[in-house]
CSV table of C-alpha atoms and ligand atoms in Angstrom, one decimal:
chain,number,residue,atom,x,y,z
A,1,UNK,CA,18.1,109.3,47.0
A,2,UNK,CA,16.0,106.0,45.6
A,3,UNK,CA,16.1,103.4,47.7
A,4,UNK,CA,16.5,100.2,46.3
A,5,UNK,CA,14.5,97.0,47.9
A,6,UNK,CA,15.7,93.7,47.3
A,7,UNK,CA,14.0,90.5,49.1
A,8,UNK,CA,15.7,87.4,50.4
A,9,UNK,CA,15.1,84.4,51.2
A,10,UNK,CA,16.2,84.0,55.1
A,11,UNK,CA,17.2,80.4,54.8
A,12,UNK,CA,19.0,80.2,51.8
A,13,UNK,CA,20.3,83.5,50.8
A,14,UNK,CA,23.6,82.2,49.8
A,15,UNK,CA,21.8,80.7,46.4
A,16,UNK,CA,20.8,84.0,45.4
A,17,UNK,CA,24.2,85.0,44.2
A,18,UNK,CA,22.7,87.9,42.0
A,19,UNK,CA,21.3,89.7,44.4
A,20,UNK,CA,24.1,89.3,47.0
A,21,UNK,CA,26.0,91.0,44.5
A,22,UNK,CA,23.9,93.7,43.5
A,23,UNK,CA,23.7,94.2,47.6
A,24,UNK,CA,27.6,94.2,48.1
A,25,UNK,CA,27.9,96.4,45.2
A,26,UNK,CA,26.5,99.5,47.0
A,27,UNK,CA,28.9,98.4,50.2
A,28,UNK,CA,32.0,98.3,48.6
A,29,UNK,CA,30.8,101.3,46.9
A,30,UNK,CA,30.2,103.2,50.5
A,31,UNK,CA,27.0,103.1,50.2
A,32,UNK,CA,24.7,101.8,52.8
A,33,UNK,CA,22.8,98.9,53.3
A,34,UNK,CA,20.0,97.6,56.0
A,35,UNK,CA,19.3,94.3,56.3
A,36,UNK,CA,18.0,91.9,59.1
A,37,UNK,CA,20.1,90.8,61.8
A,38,UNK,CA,18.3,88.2,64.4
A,39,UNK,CA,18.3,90.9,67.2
A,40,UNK,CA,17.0,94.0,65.2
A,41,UNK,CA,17.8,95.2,61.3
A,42,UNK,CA,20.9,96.8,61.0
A,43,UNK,CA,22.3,100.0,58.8
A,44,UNK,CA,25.3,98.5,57.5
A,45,UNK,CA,28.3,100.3,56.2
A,46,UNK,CA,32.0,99.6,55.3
A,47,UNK,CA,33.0,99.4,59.0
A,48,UNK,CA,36.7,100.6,57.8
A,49,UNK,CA,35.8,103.3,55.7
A,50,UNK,CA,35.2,106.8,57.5
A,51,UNK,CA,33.2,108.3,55.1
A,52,UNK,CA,31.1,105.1,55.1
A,53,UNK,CA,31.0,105.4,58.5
A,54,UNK,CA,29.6,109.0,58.8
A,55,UNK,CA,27.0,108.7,56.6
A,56,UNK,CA,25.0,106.0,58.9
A,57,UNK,CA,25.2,108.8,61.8
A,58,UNK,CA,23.4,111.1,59.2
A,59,UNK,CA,20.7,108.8,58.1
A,60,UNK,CA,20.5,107.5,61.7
A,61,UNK,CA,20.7,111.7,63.0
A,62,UNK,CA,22.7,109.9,65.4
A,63,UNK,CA,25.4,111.9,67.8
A,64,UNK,CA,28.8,111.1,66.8
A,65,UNK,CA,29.9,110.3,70.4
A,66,UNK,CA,27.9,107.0,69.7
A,67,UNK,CA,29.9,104.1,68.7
A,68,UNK,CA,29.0,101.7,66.6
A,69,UNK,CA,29.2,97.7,66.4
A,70,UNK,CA,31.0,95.9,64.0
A,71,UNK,CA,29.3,92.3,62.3
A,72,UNK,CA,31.8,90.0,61.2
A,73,UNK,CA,31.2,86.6,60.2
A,74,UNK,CA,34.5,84.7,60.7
A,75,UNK,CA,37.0,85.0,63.1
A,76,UNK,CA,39.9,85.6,60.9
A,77,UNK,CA,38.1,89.3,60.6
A,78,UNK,CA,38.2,89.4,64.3
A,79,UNK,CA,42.3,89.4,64.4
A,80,UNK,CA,42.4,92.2,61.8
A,81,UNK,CA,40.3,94.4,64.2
A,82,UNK,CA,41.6,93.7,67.9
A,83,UNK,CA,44.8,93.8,69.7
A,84,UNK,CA,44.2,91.1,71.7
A,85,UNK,CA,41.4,88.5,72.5
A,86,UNK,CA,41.7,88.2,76.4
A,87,UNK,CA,40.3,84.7,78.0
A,88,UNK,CA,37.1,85.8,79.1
A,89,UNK,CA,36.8,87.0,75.3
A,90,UNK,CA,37.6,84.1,74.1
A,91,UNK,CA,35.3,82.0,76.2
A,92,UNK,CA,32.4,84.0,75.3
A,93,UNK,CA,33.1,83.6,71.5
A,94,UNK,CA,33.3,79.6,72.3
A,95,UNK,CA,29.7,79.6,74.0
A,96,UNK,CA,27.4,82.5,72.1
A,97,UNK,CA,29.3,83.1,68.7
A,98,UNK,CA,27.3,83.6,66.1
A,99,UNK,CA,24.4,84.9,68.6
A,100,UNK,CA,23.2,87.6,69.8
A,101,UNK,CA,26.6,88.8,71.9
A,102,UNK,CA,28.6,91.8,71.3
A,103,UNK,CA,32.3,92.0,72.8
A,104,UNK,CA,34.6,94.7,73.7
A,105,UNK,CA,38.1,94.8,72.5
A,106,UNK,CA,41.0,96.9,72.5
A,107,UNK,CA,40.8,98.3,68.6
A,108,UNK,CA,43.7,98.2,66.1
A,109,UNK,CA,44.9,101.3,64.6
A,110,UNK,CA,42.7,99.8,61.0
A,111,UNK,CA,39.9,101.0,62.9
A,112,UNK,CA,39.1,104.4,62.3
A,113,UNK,CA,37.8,106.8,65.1
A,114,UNK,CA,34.3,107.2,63.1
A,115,UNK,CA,33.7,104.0,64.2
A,116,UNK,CA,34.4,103.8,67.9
A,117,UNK,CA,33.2,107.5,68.5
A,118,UNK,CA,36.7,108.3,69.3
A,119,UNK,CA,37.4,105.7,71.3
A,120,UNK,CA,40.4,103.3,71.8
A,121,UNK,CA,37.7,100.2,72.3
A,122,UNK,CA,35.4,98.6,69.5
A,123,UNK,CA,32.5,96.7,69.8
A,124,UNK,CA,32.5,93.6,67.6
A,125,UNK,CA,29.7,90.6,67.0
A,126,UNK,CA,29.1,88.0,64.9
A,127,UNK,CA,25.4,87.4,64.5
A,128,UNK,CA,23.2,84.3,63.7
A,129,UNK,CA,21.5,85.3,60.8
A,130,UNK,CA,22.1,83.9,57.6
A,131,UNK,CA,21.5,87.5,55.3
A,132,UNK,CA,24.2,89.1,57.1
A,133,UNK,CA,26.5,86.9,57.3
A,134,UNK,CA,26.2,85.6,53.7
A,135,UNK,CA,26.1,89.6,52.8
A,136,UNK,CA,29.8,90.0,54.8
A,137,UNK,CA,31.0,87.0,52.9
A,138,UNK,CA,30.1,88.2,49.7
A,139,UNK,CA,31.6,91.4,50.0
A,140,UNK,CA,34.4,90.2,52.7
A,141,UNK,CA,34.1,93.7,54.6
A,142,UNK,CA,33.4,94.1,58.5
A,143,UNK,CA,30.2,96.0,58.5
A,144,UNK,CA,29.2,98.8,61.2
A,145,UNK,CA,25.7,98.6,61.8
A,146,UNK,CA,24.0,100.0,64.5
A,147,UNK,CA,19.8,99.7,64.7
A,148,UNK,CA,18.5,100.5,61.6
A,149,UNK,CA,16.0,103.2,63.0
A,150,UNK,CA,16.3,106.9,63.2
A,151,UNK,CA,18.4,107.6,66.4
A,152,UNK,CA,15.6,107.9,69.6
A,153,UNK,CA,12.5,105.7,67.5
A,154,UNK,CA,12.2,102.1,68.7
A,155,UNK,CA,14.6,99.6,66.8
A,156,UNK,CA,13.4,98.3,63.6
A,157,UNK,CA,12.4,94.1,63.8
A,158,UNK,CA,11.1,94.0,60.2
A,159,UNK,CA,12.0,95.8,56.9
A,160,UNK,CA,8.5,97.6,56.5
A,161,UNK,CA,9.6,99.6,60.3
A,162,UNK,CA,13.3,100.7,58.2
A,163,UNK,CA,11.0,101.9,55.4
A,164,UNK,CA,8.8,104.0,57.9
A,165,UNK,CA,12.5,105.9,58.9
A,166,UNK,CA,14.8,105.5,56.6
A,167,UNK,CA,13.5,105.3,53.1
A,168,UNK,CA,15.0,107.7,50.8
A,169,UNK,CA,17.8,108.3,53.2
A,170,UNK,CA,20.1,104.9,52.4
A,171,UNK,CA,21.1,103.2,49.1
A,172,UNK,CA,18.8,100.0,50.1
A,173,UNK,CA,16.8,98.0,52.2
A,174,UNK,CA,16.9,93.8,51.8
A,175,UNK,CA,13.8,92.2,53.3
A,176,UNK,CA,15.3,89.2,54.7
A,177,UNK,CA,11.7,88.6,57.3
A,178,UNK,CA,11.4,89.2,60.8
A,179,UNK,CA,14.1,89.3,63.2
A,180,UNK,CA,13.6,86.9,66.1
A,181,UNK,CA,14.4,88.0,69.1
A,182,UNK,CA,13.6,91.6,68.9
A,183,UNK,CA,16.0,93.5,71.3
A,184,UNK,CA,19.8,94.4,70.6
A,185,UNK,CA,22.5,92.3,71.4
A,186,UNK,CA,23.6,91.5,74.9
A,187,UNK,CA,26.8,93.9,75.6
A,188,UNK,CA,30.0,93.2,77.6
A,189,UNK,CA,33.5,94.6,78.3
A,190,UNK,CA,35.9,92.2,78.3
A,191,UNK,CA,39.2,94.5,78.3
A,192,UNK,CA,38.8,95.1,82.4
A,193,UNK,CA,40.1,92.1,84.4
A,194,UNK,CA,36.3,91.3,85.3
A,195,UNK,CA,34.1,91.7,82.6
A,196,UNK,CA,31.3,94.5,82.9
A,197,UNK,CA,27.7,93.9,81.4
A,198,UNK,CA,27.0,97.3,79.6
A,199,UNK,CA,23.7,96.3,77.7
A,200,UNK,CA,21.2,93.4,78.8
A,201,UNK,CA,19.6,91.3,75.6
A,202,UNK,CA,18.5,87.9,75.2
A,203,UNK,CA,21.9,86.0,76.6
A,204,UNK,CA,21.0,86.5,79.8
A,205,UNK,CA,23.1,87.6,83.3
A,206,UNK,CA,23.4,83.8,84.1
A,207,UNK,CA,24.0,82.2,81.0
A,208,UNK,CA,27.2,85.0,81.2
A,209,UNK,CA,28.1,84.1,84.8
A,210,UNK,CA,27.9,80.2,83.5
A,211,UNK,CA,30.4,80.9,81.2
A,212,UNK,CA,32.7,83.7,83.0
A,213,UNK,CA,31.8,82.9,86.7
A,214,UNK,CA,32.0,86.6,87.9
A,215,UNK,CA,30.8,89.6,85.7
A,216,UNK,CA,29.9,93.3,86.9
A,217,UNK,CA,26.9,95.3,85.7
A,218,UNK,CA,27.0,98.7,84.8
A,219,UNK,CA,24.7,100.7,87.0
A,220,UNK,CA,22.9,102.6,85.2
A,221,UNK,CA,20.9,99.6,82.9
A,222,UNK,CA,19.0,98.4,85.5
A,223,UNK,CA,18.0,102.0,87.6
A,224,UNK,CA,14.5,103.2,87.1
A,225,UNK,CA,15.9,106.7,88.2
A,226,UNK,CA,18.2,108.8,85.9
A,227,UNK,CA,21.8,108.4,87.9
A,228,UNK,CA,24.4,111.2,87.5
A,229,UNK,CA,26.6,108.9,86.1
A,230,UNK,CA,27.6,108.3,81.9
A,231,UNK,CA,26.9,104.4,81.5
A,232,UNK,CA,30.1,103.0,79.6
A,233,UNK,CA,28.3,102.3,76.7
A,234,UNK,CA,27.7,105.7,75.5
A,235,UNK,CA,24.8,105.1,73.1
A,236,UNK,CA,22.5,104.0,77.0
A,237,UNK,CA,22.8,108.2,77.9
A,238,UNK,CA,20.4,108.9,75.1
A,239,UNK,CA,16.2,108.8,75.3
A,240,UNK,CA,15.9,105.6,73.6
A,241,UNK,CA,13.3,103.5,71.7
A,242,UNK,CA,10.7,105.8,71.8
A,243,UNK,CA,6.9,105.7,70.0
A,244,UNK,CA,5.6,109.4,69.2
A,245,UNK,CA,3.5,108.7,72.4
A,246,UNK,CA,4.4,108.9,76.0
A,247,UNK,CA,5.0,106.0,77.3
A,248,UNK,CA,4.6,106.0,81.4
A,249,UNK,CA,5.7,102.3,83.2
A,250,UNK,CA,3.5,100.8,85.9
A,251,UNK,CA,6.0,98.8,88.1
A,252,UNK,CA,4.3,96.6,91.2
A,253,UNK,CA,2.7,93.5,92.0
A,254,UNK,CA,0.3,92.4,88.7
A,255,UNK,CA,-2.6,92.7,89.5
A,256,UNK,CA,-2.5,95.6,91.3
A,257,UNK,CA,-0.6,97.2,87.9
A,258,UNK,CA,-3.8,96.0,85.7
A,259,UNK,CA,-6.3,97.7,88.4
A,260,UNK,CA,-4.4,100.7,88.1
A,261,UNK,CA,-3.7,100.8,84.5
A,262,UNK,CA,-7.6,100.6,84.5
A,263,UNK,CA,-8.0,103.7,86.8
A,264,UNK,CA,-5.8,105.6,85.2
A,265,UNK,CA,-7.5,104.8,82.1
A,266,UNK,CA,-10.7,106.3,83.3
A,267,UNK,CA,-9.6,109.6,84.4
A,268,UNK,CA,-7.4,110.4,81.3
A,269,UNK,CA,-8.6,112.5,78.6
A,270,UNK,CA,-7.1,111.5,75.2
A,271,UNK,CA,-6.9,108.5,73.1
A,272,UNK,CA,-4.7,105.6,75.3
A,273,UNK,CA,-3.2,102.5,74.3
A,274,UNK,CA,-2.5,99.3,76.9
A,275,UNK,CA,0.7,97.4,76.3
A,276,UNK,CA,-0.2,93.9,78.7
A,277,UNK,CA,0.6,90.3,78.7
A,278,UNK,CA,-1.7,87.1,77.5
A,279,UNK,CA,-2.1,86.9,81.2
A,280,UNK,CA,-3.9,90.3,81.6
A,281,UNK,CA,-5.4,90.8,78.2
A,282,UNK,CA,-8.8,90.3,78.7
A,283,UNK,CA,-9.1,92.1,81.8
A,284,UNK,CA,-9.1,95.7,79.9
A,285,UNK,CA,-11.8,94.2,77.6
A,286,UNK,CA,-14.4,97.0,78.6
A,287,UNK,CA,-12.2,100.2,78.9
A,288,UNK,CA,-11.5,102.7,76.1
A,289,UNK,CA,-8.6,101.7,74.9
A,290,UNK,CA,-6.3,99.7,72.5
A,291,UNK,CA,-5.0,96.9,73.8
A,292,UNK,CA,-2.1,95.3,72.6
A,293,UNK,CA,-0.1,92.0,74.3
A,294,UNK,CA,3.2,91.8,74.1
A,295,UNK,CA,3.1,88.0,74.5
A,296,UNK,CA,3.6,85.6,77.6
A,297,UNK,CA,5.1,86.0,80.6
A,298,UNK,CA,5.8,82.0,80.8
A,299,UNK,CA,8.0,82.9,78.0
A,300,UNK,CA,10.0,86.2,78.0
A,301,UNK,CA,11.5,85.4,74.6
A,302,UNK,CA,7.8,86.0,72.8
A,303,UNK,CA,7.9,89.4,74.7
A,304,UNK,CA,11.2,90.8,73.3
A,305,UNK,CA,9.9,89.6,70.0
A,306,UNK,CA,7.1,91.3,70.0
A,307,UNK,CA,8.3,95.0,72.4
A,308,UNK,CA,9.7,97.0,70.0
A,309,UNK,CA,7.2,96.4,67.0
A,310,UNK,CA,4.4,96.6,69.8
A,311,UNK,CA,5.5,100.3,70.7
A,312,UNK,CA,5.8,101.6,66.5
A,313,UNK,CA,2.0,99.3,66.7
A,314,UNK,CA,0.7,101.9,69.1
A,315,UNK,CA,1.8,105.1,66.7
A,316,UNK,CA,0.0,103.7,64.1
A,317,UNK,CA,-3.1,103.0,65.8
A,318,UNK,CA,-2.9,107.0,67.1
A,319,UNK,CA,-2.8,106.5,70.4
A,320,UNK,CA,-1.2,109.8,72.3
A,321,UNK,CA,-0.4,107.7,75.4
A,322,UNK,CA,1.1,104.3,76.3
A,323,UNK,CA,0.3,102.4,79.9
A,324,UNK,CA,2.9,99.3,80.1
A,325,UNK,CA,2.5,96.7,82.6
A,326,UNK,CA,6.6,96.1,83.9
A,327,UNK,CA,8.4,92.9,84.4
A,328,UNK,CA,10.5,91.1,86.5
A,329,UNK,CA,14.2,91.9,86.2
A,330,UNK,CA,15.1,88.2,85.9
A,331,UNK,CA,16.8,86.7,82.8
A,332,UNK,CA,15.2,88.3,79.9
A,333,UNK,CA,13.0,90.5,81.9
A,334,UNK,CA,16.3,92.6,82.3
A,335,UNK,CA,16.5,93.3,78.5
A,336,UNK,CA,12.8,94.2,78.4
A,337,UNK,CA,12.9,96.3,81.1
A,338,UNK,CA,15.8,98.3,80.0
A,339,UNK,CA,14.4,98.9,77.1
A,340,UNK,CA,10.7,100.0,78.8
A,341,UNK,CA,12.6,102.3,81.1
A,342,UNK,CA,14.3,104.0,78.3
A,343,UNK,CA,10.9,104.1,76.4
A,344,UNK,CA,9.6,105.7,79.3
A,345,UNK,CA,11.9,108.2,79.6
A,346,UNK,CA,11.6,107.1,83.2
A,347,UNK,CA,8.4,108.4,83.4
A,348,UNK,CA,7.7,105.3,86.1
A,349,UNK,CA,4.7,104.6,88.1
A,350,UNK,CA,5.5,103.0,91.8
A,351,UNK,CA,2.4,100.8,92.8
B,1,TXA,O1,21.8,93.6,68.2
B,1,TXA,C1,22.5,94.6,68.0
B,1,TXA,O2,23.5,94.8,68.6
B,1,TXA,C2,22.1,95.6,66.8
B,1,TXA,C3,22.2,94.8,65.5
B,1,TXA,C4,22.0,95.7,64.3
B,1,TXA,O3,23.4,94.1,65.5
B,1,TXA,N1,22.9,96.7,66.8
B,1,TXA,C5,22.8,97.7,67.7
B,1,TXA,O4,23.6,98.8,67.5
B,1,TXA,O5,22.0,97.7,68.7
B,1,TXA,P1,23.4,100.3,68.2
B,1,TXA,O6,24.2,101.2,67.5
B,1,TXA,O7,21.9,100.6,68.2
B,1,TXA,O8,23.9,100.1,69.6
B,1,TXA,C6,25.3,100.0,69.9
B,1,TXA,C7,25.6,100.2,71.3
B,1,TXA,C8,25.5,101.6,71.8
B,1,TXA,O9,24.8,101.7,73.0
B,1,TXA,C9,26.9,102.0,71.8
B,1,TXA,O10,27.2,103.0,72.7
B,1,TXA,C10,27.6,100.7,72.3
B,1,TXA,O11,26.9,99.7,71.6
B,1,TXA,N2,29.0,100.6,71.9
B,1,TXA,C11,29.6,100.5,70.7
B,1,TXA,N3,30.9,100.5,70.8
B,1,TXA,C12,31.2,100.6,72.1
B,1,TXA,C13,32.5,100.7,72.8
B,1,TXA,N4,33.6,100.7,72.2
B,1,TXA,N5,32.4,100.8,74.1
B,1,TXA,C14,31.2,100.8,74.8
B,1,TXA,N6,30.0,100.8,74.2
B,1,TXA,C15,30.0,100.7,72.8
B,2,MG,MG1,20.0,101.4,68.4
């Protein structure tokens, strides 16, 4: 298949009528369509067509146990979708909505099983991103879009990272600039009577527990060991986010991580690469390796910007091994450490 590549202006896409046709065209075709979000680009399809639906898990070679999230940009589409909006629900909408939040809801019958992965639930958000939304407006369907990537490779934050795994495989690609914040949306269950956090992102455990007062955490996002139990969002049981290099985690106090990044360096045959911080750049200055920072650790929001394109950075540059300083698991350091741990393929390094 020829993909087709349309560009868009990120601020004012809603002028460019022509081209939000031509895009909504393929959609209400069944055809699919990637475009940015602000957490990662998305693979968008008619969320409430099943044939729409299953063509994403091919292009994606995702398994179809792996449900997908629906983008809606009005809350009239919400009532067509869900049973019910419980309180916590509808307290989160209030406080992050549009934003980088995706809810659980109980799922009316409209929504096919492709969708959910077989599931009675379906994962909803309305993003802040003015080509998506003005997209779902023009063709007035609730779009599935998971990550725009091929299933396992590190999510896609600009449109050149969809071309690298999905051109040829979708109908097109809109270039609508970079994303900004660079890891998925922040997950949570609200149809339990306390709601569970199932994937960390950039609204953060306490800007939840502001708004909800209590909320669980699903075990398994924040263990650096492989527990023997499914995480409730099934998509967090697959090797995730992943370069073509290994990628092994050096968690510990700082400095001792850089001095041992720097050993381990030394005694490794092969061609490395150094994911750090601003803080730590300059100390691997005379080792043999390429050294990329992932931005500062005064502000964790430049290092989710920069973690996933940082990883795709390192294939490029050939390196057959990754050494990645770790985080705190505070605020956003949750989300980036998820997402490292997964990279890792818990392949973790204890200081
Ligand atoms: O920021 C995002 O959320 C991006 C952009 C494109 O919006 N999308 C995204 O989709 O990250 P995806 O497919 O890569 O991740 C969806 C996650 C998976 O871990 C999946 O298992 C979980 O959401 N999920 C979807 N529906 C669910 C449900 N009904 N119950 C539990 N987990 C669900
Ligand atoms: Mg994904």
């Amino acid at each position: 298949m020829k993909t087709c590549y349309i560009t868009i202006n990120k601020d004012n896409p809603y002028n460019e009528h022509t081209k939000l046709q031509e895009i909504s065209k393929f959609l209400t075709m069944g055809e699919l369509v990637a475009c940015p979000t602000e957490t990662v680009y998305g693979l968008c399809g008619n969320a409430l067509l099943g044939s729409s639906v299953k063509k994403i898990y091919e292009a994606k070679g995702r398994p179809s146990d792996n449900p997908l999230i629906i983008h809606i940009s009005n809350l009239e589409m919400l009532n067509k979708l869900v049973q019910e909006v419980p309180k916590n629900a509808q307290k989160l909408i209030d406080a992050f909505w549009p934003g980088p939040l995706t809810i659980i809801f109980k799922k009316k019958d409209i929504v096919p099983f492709e969708t959910t992965g077989g599931l009675d639930t379906v994962a909803i958000r309305m993003p802040n991103n003015k080509v998506i939304l003005s997209i779902i407006d023009e063709c007035n369907l609730p779009l599935s879009a998971p990550s725009a990537n091929v299933s396992g490779r590190p999510s896609p934050t600009k449109a050149e990272h969809v071309k690298e795994d999905l051109d040829g495989k979708i109908a097109c690609i809109v270039d609508g600039g970079n994303c900004d914040f660079g890891v998925e949306s922040t997950i949570v269950d609200c149809t339990s009577e306390i709601p569970i956090l199932l994937r960390p992102g950039n609204i953060t455990v306490s800007m939840l527990e502001n708004v909800l007062g209590k909320i669980n955490i699903d075990k398994t996002i924040t263990s650096e060991t492989k527990l023997n139990i499914a995480p409730k969002a099934p998509g967090m049981k697959y090797k995730h986010y992943s370069p073509n290099a290994e990628v092994f985690l050096f968690v510990g106090d700082i400095n001792e991580i850089s001095n041992k990044i720097i050993e381990n360096v030394k005694s490794h045959n092969g061609n490395v690469g150094i994911l750090c911080t601003d803080e730590t750049f300059e100390k691997y200055k005379n080792i043999n390796a390429k050294v990329l920072s992932l931005g500062t650790r005064k502000n964790l929001n430049t290092i989710t910007a920069n973690l996933f394109s940082s990883l795709r950075e390192m294939d490029l540059l050939g390196v057959d091994t990754i050494f990645c300083e770790s985080f705190s698991k505070e605020d956003e350091g949750l989300a980036i450490m998820n997402r490292l741990i997964k990279a890792s393929g818990y392949k973790i390094i204890n200081i």
